[in-house]
Amino acid sequence: RKEVEQDPGPFNVPEGATVAFNCTYSNSASQSFFWYRQDCRKEPKLLMSVYSSGNEDGRFTAQLNRASQYISLLIRDSKLSDSATYLCVVNSGLFRGTNAGKSTFGDGTTLTVKP
Amino acid sequence: DGGITQSPKYLFRKEGQNVTLSCEQNLNHDAMYWYRQDPGQGLRLIYYSQIVNDFQKGDIAEGYSVSREKKESFPLTVTSAQKNPTAFYLCASSTGSGSDTQYFGPGTRLTVL
């Protein structure tokens, strides 16, 4: 089983739709959680961090459920420009006694928003 | 502008050659990372460095080498021992605290001919 697993996708939705992605992780000691967005042939860019209390940034809402070890991302009123691959990232805390955080990336879920 | 730069953007290599990918950051970050991404897959960690003159192997270090002589620079060498080097290589940096965010450079796309 992979440490971080995402919905396989792809998701093809019309403009204006609401779409949700889920991500599960296996390490219960994981400390921090992120969603990144990656456009085709580009580098990943931070979309938002994920907190237990949930957090919202405009049309995007992220939730963390530590008990069930899953993270979600909700996109409301989808735009054409939201088309991208969304990567779930889980930081498992310390690298073997160092202070650097070890981030594990999911394989990503591809979203295509159509007119 | 603060950020991370990688060069070259595209790189072609003949089998049996070593190549070095550049990564530079001016964010004053302590930690730097190298990842590899294959089509349709997530990122896999090759090497990381928390501080100058120190680096550690990640999950797929075989066939790669790095150095960290300066805080700003973390070059990656893909050696001839790497059996399947064609991939998208991404460099990242972070402040180095336990759960901090990583910021990525634009990547180098390596193709072995």
PDB file of C-alpha atoms in Angstrom:
ATOM      1  CA  ARG A   1       0.000   0.000   0.000  1.00  0.00           C
ATOM      2  CA  LYS A   2       1.305   3.468  -0.863  1.00  0.00           C
ATOM      3  CA  GLU A   3       1.916   5.939   1.952  1.00  0.00           C
ATOM      4  CA  VAL A   4      -0.306   8.516   0.260  1.00  0.00           C
ATOM      5  CA  GLU A   5      -3.151   7.522  -2.035  1.00  0.00           C
ATOM      6  CA  GLN A   6      -5.373   9.758  -4.088  1.00  0.00           C
ATOM      7  CA  ASP A   7      -8.530   9.336  -6.128  1.00  0.00           C
ATOM      8  CA  PRO A   8      -7.335   7.907  -9.448  1.00  0.00           C
ATOM      9  CA  GLY A   9      -9.286  10.340 -11.630  1.00  0.00           C
ATOM     10  CA  PRO A  10      -9.376  11.819 -14.161  1.00  0.00           C
ATOM     11  CA  PHE A  11     -12.214  14.149 -13.274  1.00  0.00           C
ATOM     12  CA  ASN A  12     -13.966  15.813 -16.196  1.00  0.00           C
ATOM     13  CA  VAL A  13     -16.495  18.418 -15.089  1.00  0.00           C
ATOM     14  CA  PRO A  14     -18.394  21.320 -16.676  1.00  0.00           C
ATOM     15  CA  GLU A  15     -17.690  24.904 -15.724  1.00  0.00           C
ATOM     16  CA  GLY A  16     -19.484  25.873 -12.550  1.00  0.00           C
ATOM     17  CA  ALA A  17     -19.488  22.367 -11.103  1.00  0.00           C
ATOM     18  CA  THR A  18     -18.363  21.471  -7.605  1.00  0.00           C
ATOM     19  CA  VAL A  19     -15.713  18.769  -7.425  1.00  0.00           C
ATOM     20  CA  ALA A  20     -14.094  17.030  -4.452  1.00  0.00           C
ATOM     21  CA  PHE A  21     -10.839  15.123  -4.205  1.00  0.00           C
ATOM     22  CA  ASN A  22      -9.891  12.768  -1.414  1.00  0.00           C
ATOM     23  CA  CYS A  23      -6.511  11.582  -0.231  1.00  0.00           C
ATOM     24  CA  THR A  24      -5.650   8.980   2.416  1.00  0.00           C
ATOM     25  CA  TYR A  25      -2.377   8.530   4.239  1.00  0.00           C
ATOM     26  CA  SER A  26      -0.996   5.603   6.212  1.00  0.00           C
ATOM     27  CA  ASN A  27       1.384   7.206   8.709  1.00  0.00           C
ATOM     28  CA  SER A  28      -0.646   8.217  11.752  1.00  0.00           C
ATOM     29  CA  ALA A  29       2.305  10.305  13.009  1.00  0.00           C
ATOM     30  CA  SER A  30       2.122  12.640  10.001  1.00  0.00           C
ATOM     31  CA  GLN A  31       2.349  16.248  11.045  1.00  0.00           C
ATOM     32  CA  SER A  32       1.444  18.545   8.194  1.00  0.00           C
ATOM     33  CA  PHE A  33      -0.583  18.342   5.041  1.00  0.00           C
ATOM     34  CA  PHE A  34      -0.754  20.265   1.793  1.00  0.00           C
ATOM     35  CA  TRP A  35      -2.439  20.431  -1.566  1.00  0.00           C
ATOM     36  CA  TYR A  36      -0.261  21.410  -4.518  1.00  0.00           C
ATOM     37  CA  ARG A  37      -1.356  22.215  -8.029  1.00  0.00           C
ATOM     38  CA  GLN A  38       0.726  21.099 -11.004  1.00  0.00           C
ATOM     39  CA  ASP A  39       0.072  22.315 -14.532  1.00  0.00           C
ATOM     40  CA  CYS A  40       1.159  20.203 -17.471  1.00  0.00           C
ATOM     41  CA  ARG A  41       4.981  20.038 -17.723  1.00  0.00           C
ATOM     42  CA  LYS A  42       5.414  22.570 -14.917  1.00  0.00           C
ATOM     43  CA  GLU A  43       6.564  22.448 -11.322  1.00  0.00           C
ATOM     44  CA  PRO A  44       4.119  21.873  -8.429  1.00  0.00           C
ATOM     45  CA  LYS A  45       2.937  25.031  -6.703  1.00  0.00           C
ATOM     46  CA  LEU A  46       1.469  25.238  -3.233  1.00  0.00           C
ATOM     47  CA  LEU A  47      -2.301  25.606  -3.341  1.00  0.00           C
ATOM     48  CA  MET A  48      -3.036  25.493   0.362  1.00  0.00           C
ATOM     49  CA  SER A  49      -2.065  23.945   3.648  1.00  0.00           C
ATOM     50  CA  VAL A  50      -4.602  21.719   5.384  1.00  0.00           C
ATOM     51  CA  TYR A  51      -5.557  22.067   9.033  1.00  0.00           C
ATOM     52  CA  SER A  52      -7.761  20.023  11.319  1.00  0.00           C
ATOM     53  CA  SER A  53     -10.105  22.950  11.684  1.00  0.00           C
ATOM     54  CA  GLY A  54     -10.451  23.166   7.916  1.00  0.00           C
ATOM     55  CA  ASN A  55      -9.457  26.117   5.852  1.00  0.00           C
ATOM     56  CA  GLU A  56     -10.945  28.025   2.965  1.00  0.00           C
ATOM     57  CA  ASP A  57      -9.404  30.190   0.277  1.00  0.00           C
ATOM     58  CA  GLY A  58     -11.993  31.605  -2.069  1.00  0.00           C
ATOM     59  CA  ARG A  59     -13.550  28.720  -3.992  1.00  0.00           C
ATOM     60  CA  PHE A  60     -11.208  26.152  -2.413  1.00  0.00           C
ATOM     61  CA  THR A  61     -11.827  24.367   0.885  1.00  0.00           C
ATOM     62  CA  ALA A  62      -9.477  21.848   2.466  1.00  0.00           C
ATOM     63  CA  GLN A  63     -10.307  19.500   5.322  1.00  0.00           C
ATOM     64  CA  LEU A  64      -8.256  17.108   7.424  1.00  0.00           C
ATOM     65  CA  ASN A  65      -9.671  14.153   9.318  1.00  0.00           C
ATOM     66  CA  ARG A  66      -6.896  12.773  11.522  1.00  0.00           C
ATOM     67  CA  ALA A  67      -9.005   9.970  12.962  1.00  0.00           C
ATOM     68  CA  SER A  68      -9.726   8.542   9.527  1.00  0.00           C
ATOM     69  CA  GLN A  69      -6.412   9.710   8.067  1.00  0.00           C
ATOM     70  CA  TYR A  70      -7.763  11.470   5.051  1.00  0.00           C
ATOM     71  CA  ILE A  71      -7.582  14.898   3.479  1.00  0.00           C
ATOM     72  CA  SER A  72     -10.040  16.470   1.102  1.00  0.00           C
ATOM     73  CA  LEU A  73     -10.085  19.352  -1.334  1.00  0.00           C
ATOM     74  CA  LEU A  74     -13.338  20.902  -2.504  1.00  0.00           C
ATOM     75  CA  ILE A  75     -13.478  23.231  -5.492  1.00  0.00           C
ATOM     76  CA  ARG A  76     -16.679  25.182  -5.967  1.00  0.00           C
ATOM     77  CA  ASP A  77     -17.807  26.956  -9.146  1.00  0.00           C
ATOM     78  CA  SER A  78     -15.075  25.360 -11.253  1.00  0.00           C
ATOM     79  CA  LYS A  79     -13.292  27.522 -13.805  1.00  0.00           C
ATOM     80  CA  LEU A  80     -11.504  26.484 -16.984  1.00  0.00           C
ATOM     81  CA  SER A  81      -8.301  27.694 -15.325  1.00  0.00           C
ATOM     82  CA  ASP A  82      -8.709  25.107 -12.558  1.00  0.00           C
ATOM     83  CA  SER A  83      -7.742  22.373 -15.028  1.00  0.00           C
ATOM     84  CA  ALA A  84      -4.563  20.837 -13.621  1.00  0.00           C
ATOM     85  CA  THR A  85      -3.252  17.925 -11.587  1.00  0.00           C
ATOM     86  CA  TYR A  86      -3.745  18.218  -7.838  1.00  0.00           C
ATOM     87  CA  LEU A  87      -1.147  16.599  -5.595  1.00  0.00           C
ATOM     88  CA  CYS A  88      -1.778  15.608  -2.011  1.00  0.00           C
ATOM     89  CA  VAL A  89       1.341  15.974   0.141  1.00  0.00           C
ATOM     90  CA  VAL A  90       1.872  14.586   3.623  1.00  0.00           C
ATOM     91  CA  ASN A  91       4.803  15.587   5.784  1.00  0.00           C
ATOM     92  CA  SER A  92       5.866  12.854   8.151  1.00  0.00           C
ATOM     93  CA  GLY A  93       7.972  14.945  10.438  1.00  0.00           C
ATOM     94  CA  LEU A  94      11.624  14.435  11.000  1.00  0.00           C
ATOM     95  CA  PHE A  95      14.063  12.738   8.708  1.00  0.00           C
ATOM     96  CA  ARG A  96      15.876  10.271  10.920  1.00  0.00           C
ATOM     97  CA  GLY A  97      16.666  12.768  13.652  1.00  0.00           C
ATOM     98  CA  THR A  98      17.268  15.786  11.440  1.00  0.00           C
ATOM     99  CA  ASN A  99      15.066  18.846  11.388  1.00  0.00           C
ATOM    100  CA  ALA A 100      14.055  18.484   7.762  1.00  0.00           C
ATOM    101  CA  GLY A 101      10.530  17.320   7.060  1.00  0.00           C
ATOM    102  CA  LYS A 102      10.014  14.310   4.807  1.00  0.00           C
ATOM    103  CA  SER A 103       7.236  14.988   2.336  1.00  0.00           C
ATOM    104  CA  THR A 104       5.480  12.161   0.547  1.00  0.00           C
ATOM    105  CA  PHE A 105       3.555  13.003  -2.592  1.00  0.00           C
ATOM    106  CA  GLY A 106       0.480  11.300  -3.937  1.00  0.00           C
ATOM    107  CA  ASP A 107       0.383  10.425  -7.627  1.00  0.00           C
ATOM    108  CA  GLY A 108      -2.048  13.263  -8.281  1.00  0.00           C
ATOM    109  CA  THR A 109      -5.586  13.603  -9.563  1.00  0.00           C
ATOM    110  CA  THR A 110      -6.138  15.262 -12.906  1.00  0.00           C
ATOM    111  CA  LEU A 111      -9.021  17.687 -13.270  1.00  0.00           C
ATOM    112  CA  THR A 112     -10.320  18.915 -16.604  1.00  0.00           C
ATOM    113  CA  VAL A 113     -12.955  21.632 -16.561  1.00  0.00           C
ATOM    114  CA  LYS A 114     -14.875  21.918 -19.822  1.00  0.00           C
ATOM    115  CA  PRO A 115     -16.926  24.821 -21.199  1.00  0.00           C
TER     116      PRO A 115
ATOM    117  CA  ASP B   1      12.997  38.339  -7.153  1.00  0.00           C
ATOM    118  CA  GLY B   2      13.429  35.546  -4.667  1.00  0.00           C
ATOM    119  CA  GLY B   3      13.090  32.030  -5.913  1.00  0.00           C
ATOM    120  CA  ILE B   4      14.598  28.804  -7.138  1.00  0.00           C
ATOM    121  CA  THR B   5      16.205  28.423 -10.532  1.00  0.00           C
ATOM    122  CA  GLN B   6      17.102  25.257 -12.366  1.00  0.00           C
ATOM    123  CA  SER B   7      19.138  24.850 -15.507  1.00  0.00           C
ATOM    124  CA  PRO B   8      19.021  23.726 -18.161  1.00  0.00           C
ATOM    125  CA  LYS B   9      15.295  23.440 -18.856  1.00  0.00           C
ATOM    126  CA  TYR B  10      15.847  20.612 -21.314  1.00  0.00           C
ATOM    127  CA  LEU B  11      18.817  18.268 -21.406  1.00  0.00           C
ATOM    128  CA  PHE B  12      19.706  15.479 -23.785  1.00  0.00           C
ATOM    129  CA  ARG B  13      22.280  12.891 -22.889  1.00  0.00           C
ATOM    130  CA  LYS B  14      23.824   9.950 -24.624  1.00  0.00           C
ATOM    131  CA  GLU B  15      23.912   6.660 -22.792  1.00  0.00           C
ATOM    132  CA  GLY B  16      27.034   6.284 -20.694  1.00  0.00           C
ATOM    133  CA  GLN B  17      27.473   9.996 -20.003  1.00  0.00           C
ATOM    134  CA  ASN B  18      27.244  11.758 -16.678  1.00  0.00           C
ATOM    135  CA  VAL B  19      25.286  15.012 -16.578  1.00  0.00           C
ATOM    136  CA  THR B  20      24.900  17.655 -13.877  1.00  0.00           C
ATOM    137  CA  LEU B  21      21.685  19.541 -13.215  1.00  0.00           C
ATOM    138  CA  SER B  22      21.924  22.937 -11.556  1.00  0.00           C
ATOM    139  CA  CYS B  23      19.716  24.206  -8.712  1.00  0.00           C
ATOM    140  CA  GLU B  24      20.151  27.615  -7.094  1.00  0.00           C
ATOM    141  CA  GLN B  25      17.984  29.410  -4.524  1.00  0.00           C
ATOM    142  CA  ASN B  26      18.108  32.895  -3.032  1.00  0.00           C
ATOM    143  CA  LEU B  27      15.419  32.316  -0.423  1.00  0.00           C
ATOM    144  CA  ASN B  28      17.971  31.794   2.355  1.00  0.00           C
ATOM    145  CA  HIS B  29      16.506  28.329   2.893  1.00  0.00           C
ATOM    146  CA  ASP B  30      18.539  25.775   4.813  1.00  0.00           C
ATOM    147  CA  ALA B  31      17.014  22.631   3.311  1.00  0.00           C
ATOM    148  CA  MET B  32      17.110  21.583  -0.328  1.00  0.00           C
ATOM    149  CA  TYR B  33      15.714  18.547  -2.105  1.00  0.00           C
ATOM    150  CA  TRP B  34      15.874  16.718  -5.419  1.00  0.00           C
ATOM    151  CA  TYR B  35      12.889  14.802  -6.770  1.00  0.00           C
ATOM    152  CA  ARG B  36      12.231  12.782  -9.845  1.00  0.00           C
ATOM    153  CA  GLN B  37       8.829  12.627 -11.557  1.00  0.00           C
ATOM    154  CA  ASP B  38       7.841  10.092 -14.186  1.00  0.00           C
ATOM    155  CA  PRO B  39       4.718  10.487 -16.367  1.00  0.00           C
ATOM    156  CA  GLY B  40       1.489  10.016 -14.435  1.00  0.00           C
ATOM    157  CA  GLN B  41       3.284   9.572 -11.149  1.00  0.00           C
ATOM    158  CA  GLY B  42       4.034  11.575  -8.065  1.00  0.00           C
ATOM    159  CA  LEU B  43       7.402  12.878  -6.960  1.00  0.00           C
ATOM    160  CA  ARG B  44      10.040  10.554  -5.568  1.00  0.00           C
ATOM    161  CA  LEU B  45      12.837  11.840  -3.356  1.00  0.00           C
ATOM    162  CA  ILE B  46      16.399  11.353  -4.625  1.00  0.00           C
ATOM    163  CA  TYR B  47      18.536  13.306  -2.143  1.00  0.00           C
ATOM    164  CA  TYR B  48      18.047  16.008   0.440  1.00  0.00           C
ATOM    165  CA  SER B  49      20.292  18.370   2.331  1.00  0.00           C
ATOM    166  CA  GLN B  50      19.488  20.101   5.570  1.00  0.00           C
ATOM    167  CA  ILE B  51      22.643  22.170   5.822  1.00  0.00           C
ATOM    168  CA  VAL B  52      25.805  23.054   3.932  1.00  0.00           C
ATOM    169  CA  ASN B  53      28.274  20.175   3.546  1.00  0.00           C
ATOM    170  CA  ASP B  54      25.697  17.623   4.576  1.00  0.00           C
ATOM    171  CA  PHE B  55      23.258  15.558   2.507  1.00  0.00           C
ATOM    172  CA  GLN B  56      21.353  12.313   2.835  1.00  0.00           C
ATOM    173  CA  LYS B  57      19.958   9.704   0.462  1.00  0.00           C
ATOM    174  CA  GLY B  58      16.284   9.708  -0.276  1.00  0.00           C
ATOM    175  CA  ASP B  59      14.180   6.821  -1.540  1.00  0.00           C
ATOM    176  CA  ILE B  60      15.809   6.412  -4.975  1.00  0.00           C
ATOM    177  CA  ALA B  61      19.419   7.618  -4.656  1.00  0.00           C
ATOM    178  CA  GLU B  62      21.097   4.868  -6.685  1.00  0.00           C
ATOM    179  CA  GLY B  63      22.817   6.269  -9.781  1.00  0.00           C
ATOM    180  CA  TYR B  64      22.748   9.861  -8.520  1.00  0.00           C
ATOM    181  CA  SER B  65      25.158  12.076  -6.579  1.00  0.00           C
ATOM    182  CA  VAL B  66      24.927  15.546  -5.051  1.00  0.00           C
ATOM    183  CA  SER B  67      27.030  18.169  -3.316  1.00  0.00           C
ATOM    184  CA  ARG B  68      26.172  21.060  -1.010  1.00  0.00           C
ATOM    185  CA  GLU B  69      29.210  23.325  -0.859  1.00  0.00           C
ATOM    186  CA  LYS B  70      27.147  26.512  -0.653  1.00  0.00           C
ATOM    187  CA  LYS B  71      23.828  27.229   0.995  1.00  0.00           C
ATOM    188  CA  GLU B  72      22.410  28.535  -2.276  1.00  0.00           C
ATOM    189  CA  SER B  73      23.409  25.633  -4.502  1.00  0.00           C
ATOM    190  CA  PHE B  74      22.549  21.926  -4.640  1.00  0.00           C
ATOM    191  CA  PRO B  75      23.628  20.366  -7.965  1.00  0.00           C
ATOM    192  CA  LEU B  76      22.556  16.859  -8.936  1.00  0.00           C
ATOM    193  CA  THR B  77      24.696  14.561 -11.074  1.00  0.00           C
ATOM    194  CA  VAL B  78      22.966  11.800 -12.975  1.00  0.00           C
ATOM    195  CA  THR B  79      25.598   9.139 -13.513  1.00  0.00           C
ATOM    196  CA  SER B  80      25.836   6.409 -16.112  1.00  0.00           C
ATOM    197  CA  ALA B  81      24.893   3.975 -13.346  1.00  0.00           C
ATOM    198  CA  GLN B  82      21.313   5.270 -13.372  1.00  0.00           C
ATOM    199  CA  LYS B  83      19.522   2.714 -15.526  1.00  0.00           C
ATOM    200  CA  ASN B  84      16.483   4.741 -16.524  1.00  0.00           C
ATOM    201  CA  PRO B  85      17.359   8.424 -16.201  1.00  0.00           C
ATOM    202  CA  THR B  86      14.799   9.916 -18.593  1.00  0.00           C
ATOM    203  CA  ALA B  87      12.468  11.923 -16.335  1.00  0.00           C
ATOM    204  CA  PHE B  88      11.444  15.339 -15.067  1.00  0.00           C
ATOM    205  CA  TYR B  89      13.784  16.481 -12.261  1.00  0.00           C
ATOM    206  CA  LEU B  90      12.555  18.961  -9.684  1.00  0.00           C
ATOM    207  CA  CYS B  91      14.574  20.812  -7.075  1.00  0.00           C
ATOM    208  CA  ALA B  92      12.897  22.244  -3.991  1.00  0.00           C
ATOM    209  CA  SER B  93      13.874  24.185  -0.900  1.00  0.00           C
ATOM    210  CA  SER B  94      12.374  24.908   2.500  1.00  0.00           C
ATOM    211  CA  THR B  95      13.291  26.667   5.706  1.00  0.00           C
ATOM    212  CA  GLY B  96      14.186  23.311   7.203  1.00  0.00           C
ATOM    213  CA  SER B  97      11.828  23.138  10.141  1.00  0.00           C
ATOM    214  CA  GLY B  98      10.046  19.890  10.741  1.00  0.00           C
ATOM    215  CA  SER B  99       6.821  20.500   8.879  1.00  0.00           C
ATOM    216  CA  ASP B 100       7.482  23.373   6.551  1.00  0.00           C
ATOM    217  CA  THR B 101       6.372  24.004   2.996  1.00  0.00           C
ATOM    218  CA  GLN B 102       8.610  23.152   0.058  1.00  0.00           C
ATOM    219  CA  TYR B 103       8.958  25.502  -2.907  1.00  0.00           C
ATOM    220  CA  PHE B 104       9.944  24.178  -6.292  1.00  0.00           C
ATOM    221  CA  GLY B 105      12.111  25.288  -9.168  1.00  0.00           C
ATOM    222  CA  PRO B 106      10.799  25.042 -12.753  1.00  0.00           C
ATOM    223  CA  GLY B 107      12.406  21.645 -13.338  1.00  0.00           C
ATOM    224  CA  THR B 108      14.789  20.064 -15.833  1.00  0.00           C
ATOM    225  CA  ARG B 109      13.521  17.561 -18.362  1.00  0.00           C
ATOM    226  CA  LEU B 110      16.238  14.996 -19.050  1.00  0.00           C
ATOM    227  CA  THR B 111      16.100  12.699 -22.059  1.00  0.00           C
ATOM    228  CA  VAL B 112      18.586   9.934 -22.703  1.00  0.00           C
ATOM    229  CA  LEU B 113      19.090   9.247 -26.387  1.00  0.00           C
TER     230      LEU B 113
END
